[in-house]
PDB file of C-alpha atoms in Angstrom:
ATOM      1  CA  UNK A  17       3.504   3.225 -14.579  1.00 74.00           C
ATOM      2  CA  UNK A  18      -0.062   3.699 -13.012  1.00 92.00           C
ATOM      3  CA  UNK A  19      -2.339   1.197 -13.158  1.00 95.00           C
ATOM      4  CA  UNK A  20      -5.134   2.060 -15.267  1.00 96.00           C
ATOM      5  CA  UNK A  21      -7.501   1.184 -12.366  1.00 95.00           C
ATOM      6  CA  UNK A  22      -6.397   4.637 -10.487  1.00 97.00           C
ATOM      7  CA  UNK A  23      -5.309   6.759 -14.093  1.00 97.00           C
ATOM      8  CA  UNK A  24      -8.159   5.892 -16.777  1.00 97.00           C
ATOM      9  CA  UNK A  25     -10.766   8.734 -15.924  1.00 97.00           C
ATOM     10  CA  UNK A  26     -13.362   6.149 -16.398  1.00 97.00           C
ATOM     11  CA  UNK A  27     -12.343   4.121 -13.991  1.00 97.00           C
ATOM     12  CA  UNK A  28     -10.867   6.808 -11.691  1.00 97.00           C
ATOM     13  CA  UNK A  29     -14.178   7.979 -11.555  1.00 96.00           C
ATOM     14  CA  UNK A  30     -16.032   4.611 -10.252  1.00 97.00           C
ATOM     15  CA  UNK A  31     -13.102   3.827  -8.352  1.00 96.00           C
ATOM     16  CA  UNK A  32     -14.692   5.084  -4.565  1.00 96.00           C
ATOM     17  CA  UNK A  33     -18.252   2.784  -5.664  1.00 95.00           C
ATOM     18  CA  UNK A  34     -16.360  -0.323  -6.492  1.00 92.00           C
ATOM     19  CA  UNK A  35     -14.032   0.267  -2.989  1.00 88.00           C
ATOM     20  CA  UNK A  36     -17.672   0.155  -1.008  1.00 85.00           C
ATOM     21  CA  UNK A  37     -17.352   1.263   2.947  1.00 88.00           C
ATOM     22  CA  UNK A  38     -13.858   2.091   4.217  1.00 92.00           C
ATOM     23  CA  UNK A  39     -14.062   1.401   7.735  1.00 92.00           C
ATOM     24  CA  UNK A  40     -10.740   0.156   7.089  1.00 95.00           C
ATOM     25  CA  UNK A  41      -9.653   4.022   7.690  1.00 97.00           C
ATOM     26  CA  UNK A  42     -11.185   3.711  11.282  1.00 97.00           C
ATOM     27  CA  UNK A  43      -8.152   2.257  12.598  1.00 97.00           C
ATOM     28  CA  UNK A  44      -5.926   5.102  11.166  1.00 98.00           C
ATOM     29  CA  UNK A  45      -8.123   7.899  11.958  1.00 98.00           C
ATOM     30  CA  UNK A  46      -7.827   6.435  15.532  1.00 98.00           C
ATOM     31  CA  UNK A  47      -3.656   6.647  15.799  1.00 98.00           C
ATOM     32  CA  UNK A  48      -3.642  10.090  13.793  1.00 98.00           C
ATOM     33  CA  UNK A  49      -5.561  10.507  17.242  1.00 98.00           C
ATOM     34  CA  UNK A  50      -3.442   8.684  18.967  1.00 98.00           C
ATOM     35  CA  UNK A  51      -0.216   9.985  18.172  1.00 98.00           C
ATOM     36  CA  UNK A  52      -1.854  13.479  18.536  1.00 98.00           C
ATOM     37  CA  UNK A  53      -1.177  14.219  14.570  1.00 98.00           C
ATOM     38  CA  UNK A  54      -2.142  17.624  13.324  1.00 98.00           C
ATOM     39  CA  UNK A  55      -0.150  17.270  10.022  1.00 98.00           C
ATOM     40  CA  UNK A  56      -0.538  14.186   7.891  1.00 98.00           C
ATOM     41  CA  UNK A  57       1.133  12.833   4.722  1.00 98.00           C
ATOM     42  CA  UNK A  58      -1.384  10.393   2.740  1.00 98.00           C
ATOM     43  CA  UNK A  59       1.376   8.929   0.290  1.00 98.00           C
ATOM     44  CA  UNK A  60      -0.705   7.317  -2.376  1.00 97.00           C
ATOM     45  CA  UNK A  61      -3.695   9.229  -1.604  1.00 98.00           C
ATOM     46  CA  UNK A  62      -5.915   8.311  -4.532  1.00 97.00           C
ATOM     47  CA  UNK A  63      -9.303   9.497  -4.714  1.00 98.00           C
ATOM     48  CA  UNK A  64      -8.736  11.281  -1.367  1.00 98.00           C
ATOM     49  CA  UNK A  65     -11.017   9.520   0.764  1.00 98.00           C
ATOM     50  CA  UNK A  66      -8.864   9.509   4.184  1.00 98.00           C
ATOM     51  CA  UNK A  67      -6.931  12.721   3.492  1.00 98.00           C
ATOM     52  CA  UNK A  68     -10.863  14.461   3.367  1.00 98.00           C
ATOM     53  CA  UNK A  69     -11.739  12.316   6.726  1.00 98.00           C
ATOM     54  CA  UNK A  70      -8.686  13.864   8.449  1.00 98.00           C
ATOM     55  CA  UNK A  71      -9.587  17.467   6.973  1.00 98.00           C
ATOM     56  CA  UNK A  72     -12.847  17.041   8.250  1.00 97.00           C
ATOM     57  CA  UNK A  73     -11.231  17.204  11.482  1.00 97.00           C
ATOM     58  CA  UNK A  74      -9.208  20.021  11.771  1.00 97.00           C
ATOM     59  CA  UNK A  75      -5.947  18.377  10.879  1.00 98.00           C
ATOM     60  CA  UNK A  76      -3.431  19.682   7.752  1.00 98.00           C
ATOM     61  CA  UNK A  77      -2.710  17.211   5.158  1.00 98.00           C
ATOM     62  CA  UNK A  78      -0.831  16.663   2.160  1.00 98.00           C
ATOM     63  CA  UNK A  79      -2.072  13.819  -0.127  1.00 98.00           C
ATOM     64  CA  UNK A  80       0.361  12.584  -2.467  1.00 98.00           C
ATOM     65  CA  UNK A  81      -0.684  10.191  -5.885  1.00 98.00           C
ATOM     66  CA  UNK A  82       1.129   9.625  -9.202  1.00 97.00           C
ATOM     67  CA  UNK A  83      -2.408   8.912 -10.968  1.00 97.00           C
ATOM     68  CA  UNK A  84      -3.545  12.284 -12.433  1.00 97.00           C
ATOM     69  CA  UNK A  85      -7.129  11.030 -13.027  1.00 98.00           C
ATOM     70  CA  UNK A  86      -7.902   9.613  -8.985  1.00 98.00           C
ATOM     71  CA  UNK A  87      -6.608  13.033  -8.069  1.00 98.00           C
ATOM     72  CA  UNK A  88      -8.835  14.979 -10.514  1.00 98.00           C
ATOM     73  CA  UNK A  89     -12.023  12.686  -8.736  1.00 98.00           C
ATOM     74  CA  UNK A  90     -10.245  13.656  -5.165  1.00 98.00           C
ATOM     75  CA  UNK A  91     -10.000  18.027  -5.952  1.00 98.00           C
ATOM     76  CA  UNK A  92     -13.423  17.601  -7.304  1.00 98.00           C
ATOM     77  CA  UNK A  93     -15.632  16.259  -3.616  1.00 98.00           C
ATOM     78  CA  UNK A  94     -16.904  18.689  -1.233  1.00 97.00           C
ATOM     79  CA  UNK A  95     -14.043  20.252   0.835  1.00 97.00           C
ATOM     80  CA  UNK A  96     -11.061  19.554  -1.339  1.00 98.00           C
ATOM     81  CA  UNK A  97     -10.059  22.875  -0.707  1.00 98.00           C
ATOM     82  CA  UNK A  98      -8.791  22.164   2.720  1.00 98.00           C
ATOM     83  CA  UNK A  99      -6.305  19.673   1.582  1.00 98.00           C
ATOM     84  CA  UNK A 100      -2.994  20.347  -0.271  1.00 98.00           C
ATOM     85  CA  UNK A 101      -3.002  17.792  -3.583  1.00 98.00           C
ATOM     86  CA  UNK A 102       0.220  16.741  -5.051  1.00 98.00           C
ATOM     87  CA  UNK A 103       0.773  15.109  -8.428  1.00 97.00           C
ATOM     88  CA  UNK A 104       4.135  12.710  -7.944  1.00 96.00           C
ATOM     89  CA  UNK A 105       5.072   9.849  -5.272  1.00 96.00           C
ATOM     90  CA  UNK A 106       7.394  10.245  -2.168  1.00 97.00           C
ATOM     91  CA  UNK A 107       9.886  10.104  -3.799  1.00 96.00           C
ATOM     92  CA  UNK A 108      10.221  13.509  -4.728  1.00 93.00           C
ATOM     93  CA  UNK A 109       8.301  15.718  -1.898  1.00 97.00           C
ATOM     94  CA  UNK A 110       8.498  19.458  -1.765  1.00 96.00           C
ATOM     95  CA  UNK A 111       9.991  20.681   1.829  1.00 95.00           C
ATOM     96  CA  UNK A 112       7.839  19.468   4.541  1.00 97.00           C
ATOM     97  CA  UNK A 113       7.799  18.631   8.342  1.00 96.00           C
ATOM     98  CA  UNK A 114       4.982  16.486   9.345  1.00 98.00           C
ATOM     99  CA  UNK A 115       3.925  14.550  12.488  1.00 98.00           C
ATOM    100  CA  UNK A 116       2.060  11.493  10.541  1.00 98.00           C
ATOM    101  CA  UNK A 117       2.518   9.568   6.760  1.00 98.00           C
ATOM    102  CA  UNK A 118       0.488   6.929   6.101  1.00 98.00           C
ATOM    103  CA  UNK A 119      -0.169   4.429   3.314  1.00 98.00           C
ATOM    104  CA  UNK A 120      -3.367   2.952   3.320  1.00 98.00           C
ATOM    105  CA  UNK A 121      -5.256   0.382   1.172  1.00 94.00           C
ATOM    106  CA  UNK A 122      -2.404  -1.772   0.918  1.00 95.00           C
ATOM    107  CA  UNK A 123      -0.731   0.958  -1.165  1.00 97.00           C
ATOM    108  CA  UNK A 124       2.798   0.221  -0.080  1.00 98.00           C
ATOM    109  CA  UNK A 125       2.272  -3.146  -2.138  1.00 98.00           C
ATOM    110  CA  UNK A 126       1.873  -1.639  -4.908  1.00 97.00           C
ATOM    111  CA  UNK A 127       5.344  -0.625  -4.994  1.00 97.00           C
ATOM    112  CA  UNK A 128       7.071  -3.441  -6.313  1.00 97.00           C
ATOM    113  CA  UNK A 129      10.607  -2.524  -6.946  1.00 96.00           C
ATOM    114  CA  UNK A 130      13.127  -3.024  -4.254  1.00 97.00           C
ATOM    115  CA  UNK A 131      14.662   0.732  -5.176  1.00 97.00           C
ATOM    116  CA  UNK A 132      11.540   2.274  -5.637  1.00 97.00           C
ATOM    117  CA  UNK A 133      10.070   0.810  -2.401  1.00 98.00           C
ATOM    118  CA  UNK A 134      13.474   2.320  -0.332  1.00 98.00           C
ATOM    119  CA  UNK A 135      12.783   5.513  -2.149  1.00 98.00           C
ATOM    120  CA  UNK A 136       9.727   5.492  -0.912  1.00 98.00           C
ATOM    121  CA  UNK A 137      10.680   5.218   2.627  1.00 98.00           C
ATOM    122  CA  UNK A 138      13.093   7.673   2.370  1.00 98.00           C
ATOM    123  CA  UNK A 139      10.924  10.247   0.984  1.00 98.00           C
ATOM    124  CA  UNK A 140       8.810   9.722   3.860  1.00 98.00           C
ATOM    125  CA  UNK A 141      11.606   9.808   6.520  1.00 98.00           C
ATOM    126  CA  UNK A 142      12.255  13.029   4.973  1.00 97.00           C
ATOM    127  CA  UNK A 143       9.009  14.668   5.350  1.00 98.00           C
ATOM    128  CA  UNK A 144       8.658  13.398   8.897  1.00 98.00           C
ATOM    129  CA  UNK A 145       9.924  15.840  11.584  1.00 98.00           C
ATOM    130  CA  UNK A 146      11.857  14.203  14.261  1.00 97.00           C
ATOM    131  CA  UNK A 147       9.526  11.929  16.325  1.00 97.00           C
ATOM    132  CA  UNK A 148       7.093  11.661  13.927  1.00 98.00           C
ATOM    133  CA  UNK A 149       5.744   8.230  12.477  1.00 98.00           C
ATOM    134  CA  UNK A 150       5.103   6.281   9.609  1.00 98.00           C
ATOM    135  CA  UNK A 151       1.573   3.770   9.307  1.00 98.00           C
ATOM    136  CA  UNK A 152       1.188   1.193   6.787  1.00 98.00           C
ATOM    137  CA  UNK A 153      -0.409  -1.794   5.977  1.00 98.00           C
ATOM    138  CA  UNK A 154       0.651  -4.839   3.993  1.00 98.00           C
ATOM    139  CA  UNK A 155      -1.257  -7.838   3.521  1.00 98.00           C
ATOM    140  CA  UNK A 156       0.224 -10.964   5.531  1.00 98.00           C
ATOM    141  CA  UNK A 157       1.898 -13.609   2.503  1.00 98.00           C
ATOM    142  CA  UNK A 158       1.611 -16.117   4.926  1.00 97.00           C
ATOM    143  CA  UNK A 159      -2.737 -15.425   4.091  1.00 97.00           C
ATOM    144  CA  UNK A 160      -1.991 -15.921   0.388  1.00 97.00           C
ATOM    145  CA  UNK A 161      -4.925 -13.848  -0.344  1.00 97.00           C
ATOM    146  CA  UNK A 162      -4.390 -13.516  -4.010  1.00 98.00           C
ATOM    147  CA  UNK A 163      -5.655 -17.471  -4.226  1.00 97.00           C
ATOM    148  CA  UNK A 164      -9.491 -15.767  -3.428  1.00 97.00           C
ATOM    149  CA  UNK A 165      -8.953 -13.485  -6.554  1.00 98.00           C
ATOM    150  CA  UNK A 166     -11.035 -15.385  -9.048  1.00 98.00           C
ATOM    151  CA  UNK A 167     -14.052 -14.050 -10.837  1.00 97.00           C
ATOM    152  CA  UNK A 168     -16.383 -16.260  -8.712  1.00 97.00           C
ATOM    153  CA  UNK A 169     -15.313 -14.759  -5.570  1.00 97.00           C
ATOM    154  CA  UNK A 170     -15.233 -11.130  -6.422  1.00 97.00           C
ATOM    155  CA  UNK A 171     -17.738 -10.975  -9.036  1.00 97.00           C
ATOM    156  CA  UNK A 172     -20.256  -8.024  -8.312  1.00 96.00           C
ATOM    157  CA  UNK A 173     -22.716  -5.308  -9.816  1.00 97.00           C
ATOM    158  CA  UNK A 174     -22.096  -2.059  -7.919  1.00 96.00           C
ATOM    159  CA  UNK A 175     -25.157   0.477  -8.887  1.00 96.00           C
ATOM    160  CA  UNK A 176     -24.024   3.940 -10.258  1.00 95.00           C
ATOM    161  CA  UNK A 177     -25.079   7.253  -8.635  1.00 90.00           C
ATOM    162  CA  UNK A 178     -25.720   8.811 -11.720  1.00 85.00           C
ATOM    163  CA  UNK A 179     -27.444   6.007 -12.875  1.00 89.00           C
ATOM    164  CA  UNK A 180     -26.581   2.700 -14.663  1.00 93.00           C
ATOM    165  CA  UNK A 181     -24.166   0.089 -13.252  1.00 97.00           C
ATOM    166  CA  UNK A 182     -21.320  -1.837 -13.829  1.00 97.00           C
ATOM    167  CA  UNK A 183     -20.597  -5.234 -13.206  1.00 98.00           C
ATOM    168  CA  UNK A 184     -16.566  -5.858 -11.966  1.00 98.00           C
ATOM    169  CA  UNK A 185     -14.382  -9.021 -10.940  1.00 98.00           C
ATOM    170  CA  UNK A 186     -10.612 -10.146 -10.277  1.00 98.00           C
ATOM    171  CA  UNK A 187      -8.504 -13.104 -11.919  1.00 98.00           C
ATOM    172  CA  UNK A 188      -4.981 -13.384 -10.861  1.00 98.00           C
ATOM    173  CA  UNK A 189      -2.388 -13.993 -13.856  1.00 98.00           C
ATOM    174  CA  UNK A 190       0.732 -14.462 -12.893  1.00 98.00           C
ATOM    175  CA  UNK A 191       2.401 -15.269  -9.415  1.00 98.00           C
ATOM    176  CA  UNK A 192       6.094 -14.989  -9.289  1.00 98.00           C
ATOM    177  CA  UNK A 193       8.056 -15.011  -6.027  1.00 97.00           C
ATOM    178  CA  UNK A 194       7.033 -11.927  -3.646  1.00 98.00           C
ATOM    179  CA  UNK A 195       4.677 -10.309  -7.264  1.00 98.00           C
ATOM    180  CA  UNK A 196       1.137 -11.505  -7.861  1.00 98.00           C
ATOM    181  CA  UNK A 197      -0.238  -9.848 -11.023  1.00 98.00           C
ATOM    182  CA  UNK A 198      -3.955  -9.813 -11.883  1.00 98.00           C
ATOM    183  CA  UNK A 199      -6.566  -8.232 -13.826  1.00 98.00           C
ATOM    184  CA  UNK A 200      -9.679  -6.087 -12.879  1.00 98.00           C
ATOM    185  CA  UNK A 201     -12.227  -6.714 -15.576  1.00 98.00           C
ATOM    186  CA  UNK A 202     -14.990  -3.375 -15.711  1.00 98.00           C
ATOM    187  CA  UNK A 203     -18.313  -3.655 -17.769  1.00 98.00           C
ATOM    188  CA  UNK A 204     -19.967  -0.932 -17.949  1.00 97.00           C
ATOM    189  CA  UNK A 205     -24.194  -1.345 -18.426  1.00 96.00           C
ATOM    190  CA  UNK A 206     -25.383   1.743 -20.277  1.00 93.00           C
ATOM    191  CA  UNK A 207     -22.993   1.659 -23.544  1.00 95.00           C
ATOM    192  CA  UNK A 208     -21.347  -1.734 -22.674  1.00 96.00           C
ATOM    193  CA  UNK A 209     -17.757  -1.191 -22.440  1.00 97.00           C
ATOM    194  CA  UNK A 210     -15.529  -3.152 -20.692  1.00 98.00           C
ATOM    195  CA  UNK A 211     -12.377  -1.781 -19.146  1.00 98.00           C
ATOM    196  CA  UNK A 212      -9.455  -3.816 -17.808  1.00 98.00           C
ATOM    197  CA  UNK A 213      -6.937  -3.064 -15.285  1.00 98.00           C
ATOM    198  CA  UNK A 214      -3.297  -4.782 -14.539  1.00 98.00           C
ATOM    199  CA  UNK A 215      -2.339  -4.444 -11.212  1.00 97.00           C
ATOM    200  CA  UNK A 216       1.121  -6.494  -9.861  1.00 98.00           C
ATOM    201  CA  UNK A 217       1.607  -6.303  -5.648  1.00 98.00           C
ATOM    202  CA  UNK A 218       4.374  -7.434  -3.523  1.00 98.00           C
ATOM    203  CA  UNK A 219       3.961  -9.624  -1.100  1.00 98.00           C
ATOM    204  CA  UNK A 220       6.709  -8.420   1.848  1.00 98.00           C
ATOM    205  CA  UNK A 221       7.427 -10.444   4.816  1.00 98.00           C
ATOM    206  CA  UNK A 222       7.499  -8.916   8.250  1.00 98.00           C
ATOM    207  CA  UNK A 223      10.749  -9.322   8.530  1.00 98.00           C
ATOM    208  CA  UNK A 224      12.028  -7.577   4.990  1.00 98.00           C
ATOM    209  CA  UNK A 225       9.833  -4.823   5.760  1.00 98.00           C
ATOM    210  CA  UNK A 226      10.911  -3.907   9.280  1.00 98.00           C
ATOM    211  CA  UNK A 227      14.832  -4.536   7.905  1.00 98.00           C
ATOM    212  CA  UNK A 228      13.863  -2.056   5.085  1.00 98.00           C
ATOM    213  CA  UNK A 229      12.662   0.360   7.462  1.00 98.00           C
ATOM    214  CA  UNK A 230      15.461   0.282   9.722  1.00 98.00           C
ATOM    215  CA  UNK A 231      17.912   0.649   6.702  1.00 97.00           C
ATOM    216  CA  UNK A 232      15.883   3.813   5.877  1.00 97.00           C
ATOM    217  CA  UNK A 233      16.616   5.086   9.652  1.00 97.00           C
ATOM    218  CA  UNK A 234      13.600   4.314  11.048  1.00 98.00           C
ATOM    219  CA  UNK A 235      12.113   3.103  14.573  1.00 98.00           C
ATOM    220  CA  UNK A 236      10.190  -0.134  14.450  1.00 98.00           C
ATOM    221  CA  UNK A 237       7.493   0.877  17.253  1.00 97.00           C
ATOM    222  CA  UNK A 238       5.481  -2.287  16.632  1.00 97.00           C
ATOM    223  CA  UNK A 239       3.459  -4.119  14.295  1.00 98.00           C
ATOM    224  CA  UNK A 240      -0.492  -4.269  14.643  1.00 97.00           C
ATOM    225  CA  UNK A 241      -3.063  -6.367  13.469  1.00 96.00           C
ATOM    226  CA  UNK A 242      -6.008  -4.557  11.592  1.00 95.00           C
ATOM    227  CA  UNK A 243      -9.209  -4.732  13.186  1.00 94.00           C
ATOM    228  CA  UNK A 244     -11.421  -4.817  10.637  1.00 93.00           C
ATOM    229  CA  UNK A 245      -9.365  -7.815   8.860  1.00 94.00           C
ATOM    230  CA  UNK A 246      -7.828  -9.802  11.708  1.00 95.00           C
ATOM    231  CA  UNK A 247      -4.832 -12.053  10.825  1.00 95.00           C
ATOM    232  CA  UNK A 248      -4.368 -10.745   7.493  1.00 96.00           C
ATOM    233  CA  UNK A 249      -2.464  -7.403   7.530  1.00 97.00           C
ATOM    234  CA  UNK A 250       0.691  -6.405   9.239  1.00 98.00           C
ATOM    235  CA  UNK A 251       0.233  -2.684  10.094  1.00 98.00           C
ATOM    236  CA  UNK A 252       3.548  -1.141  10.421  1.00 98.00           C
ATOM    237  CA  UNK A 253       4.245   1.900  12.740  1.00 98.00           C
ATOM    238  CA  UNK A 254       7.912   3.284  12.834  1.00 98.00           C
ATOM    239  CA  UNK A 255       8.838   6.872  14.190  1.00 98.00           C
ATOM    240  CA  UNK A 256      11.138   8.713  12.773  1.00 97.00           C
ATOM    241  CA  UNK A 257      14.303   9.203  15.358  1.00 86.00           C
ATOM    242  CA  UNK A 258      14.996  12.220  17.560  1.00 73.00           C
ATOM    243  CA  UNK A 259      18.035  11.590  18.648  1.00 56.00           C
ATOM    244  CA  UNK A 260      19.685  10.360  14.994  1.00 50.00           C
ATOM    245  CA  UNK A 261      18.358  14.050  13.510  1.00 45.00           C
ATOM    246  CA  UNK A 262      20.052  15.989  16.756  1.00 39.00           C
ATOM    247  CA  UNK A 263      23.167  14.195  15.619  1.00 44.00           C
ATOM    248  CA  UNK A 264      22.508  15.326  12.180  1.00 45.00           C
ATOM    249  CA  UNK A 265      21.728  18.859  12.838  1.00 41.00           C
ATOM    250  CA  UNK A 266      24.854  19.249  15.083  1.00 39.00           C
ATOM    251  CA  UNK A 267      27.342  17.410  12.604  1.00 43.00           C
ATOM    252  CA  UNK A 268      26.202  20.162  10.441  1.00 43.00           C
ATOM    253  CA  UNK A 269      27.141  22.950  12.540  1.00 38.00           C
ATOM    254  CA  UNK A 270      30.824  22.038  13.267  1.00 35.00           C
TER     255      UNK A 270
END
C-alpha cells in the first residue's frame, strides 16, 4: 500500500516543496564517487530528485518507486529522459547488473514487514554485479525521533511556485514496538482542502539490520554516520560478494 503522501497526485505534486533542500544527497553523491559508480539503482526513487543529480553527471541509473503519482512528478522535470523509470519495488527488478543501489530518505523504513524488507534486500543483491554495494540510511531508535513529530514542531507554510501555499504538520498516532505510525496533515490555501497522509516506519537496530543483510549474502563494509544529521542515522554500506558469485557461477557449470 503507498502512502498517500507519495501516490495522491496532489500531494505527489508538492511533495519536492514540503522536502525543502536535500543536502542530505551530498553524502551519497560523494560515495557514488567514491566507489567509482557509473550505474546506480535508486530503490524508492520517488520524485526523482537524486536519480536526476546522478544523471546530471554522466552516470546510468535506474530509479525504482511503487507510487505511480511521485513517478509521474519525477518523468515530468527537465532531463528525465536520461534516467530509466520503473513502476514496482525491488522486489521484482527486470535483469540488471549495477555497481551502486541506494535507498535514501530513510526509505528502507518504510518497509515495515520483516518479508518484505528481506525481499527487498534480495532484489537488490540481485541487481548488484559482484563487488558492487548497497547505501542506506535508517534513523538511529536509540534518537527516538518520532517523539519531535507533533504539530508544534513541524508545523510550517511552504509557498507554492505556481502560486498559493499550503500549510503542513506531523502528529504521531500510534507507536508499537519497532512501528511508529503518524499522520501528515496538508491544507491547501487557494480552495482550502486539507489532505492527510498515514505513514508507519520501522525503527531497525544496527544490529537486526546488519544480521538481515548478511542473511541476504551481503558484506557489512561499515556503518557511517550522516553528516548533515550527526548521531541520528546509521548509514549502511554492504558490497555485494565476489567470491560467493564465482562459487555460484562455477557450481553452475559442473
Amino acid at each position: 500500500m503507498v502512502d498517500a503522501l507519495f501516490g495522491h497526485p496532489r500531494l505527489a505534486a508538492v511533495y519536492d516543496v514540503l522536502d525543502g533542500e536535500r543536502g542530505d544527497l551530498d553524502a551519497y553523491l560523494a560515495m557514488a564517487a567514491e566507489f567509482g559508480a557509473r550505474r546506480v539503482l535508486d530503490i524508492g526513487c520517488g520524485t526523482g530528485v537524486f536519480a536526476l543529480l546522478l544523471a546530471e553527471r554522466g552516470i546510468e541509473v535506474v530509479g525504482v518507486d511503487p507510487a505511480r503519482a511521485s513517478l509521474d512528478v519525477a518523468r515530468g522535470k527537465p532531463g528525465a529522459e536520461r534516467v530509466r523509470w520503473l513502476d514496482g519495488d525491488a522486489t521484482a527488478l527486470p535483469p540488471l547488473r549495477v555497481d551502486l543501489a541506494t535507498m535514501t530518505g530513510n526509505a528502507a523504513q518504510a518497509i515495515v514487514g520483516h518479508e518484505e524488507w528481506r525481499a527487498t534486500l534480495r532484489g537488490a543483491h540481485r541487481a548488484l554485479r559482484p563487488g558492487g554495494r548497497l547505501v542506506f540510511e535508517t534513523r538511529d531508535p536509540g534518537r527516538r525521533a518520532w517523539e519531535e513529530w507533533n504539530r508544534a514542531a513541524t508545523h510550517g507554510v511552504a509557498p507554492l511556485p505556481g502560486g498559493g501555499a499550503v500549510e503542513s504538520w506531523l502528529e504521531v498516532t500510534e507507536v508499537s514496538g519497532p512501528l511508529v505510525t503518524f499522520r501528515s496533515t496538508l491544507v491547501f490555501e487557494d480552495d482550502g482542502e486539507v489532505l492527510v497522509s498515514d505513514s508507519t516506519l520501522r525503527f531497525r537496530e544496527r544490529a537486526e539490520v546488519a544480521e538481515d543483510l548478511v542473511a541476504e549474502g551481503f558484506v557489512v563494509e561499515g556503518v557511517r554516520d550522516a553528516p548533515d544529521r550527526p548521531g541520528r542515522e546509521l548509514v549502511f554500506v554492504a558490497r555485494k560478494g565476489e567470491e560467493e558469485e564465482f562459487v555460484a557461477r562455477e557450481g553452475g557449470a559442473r
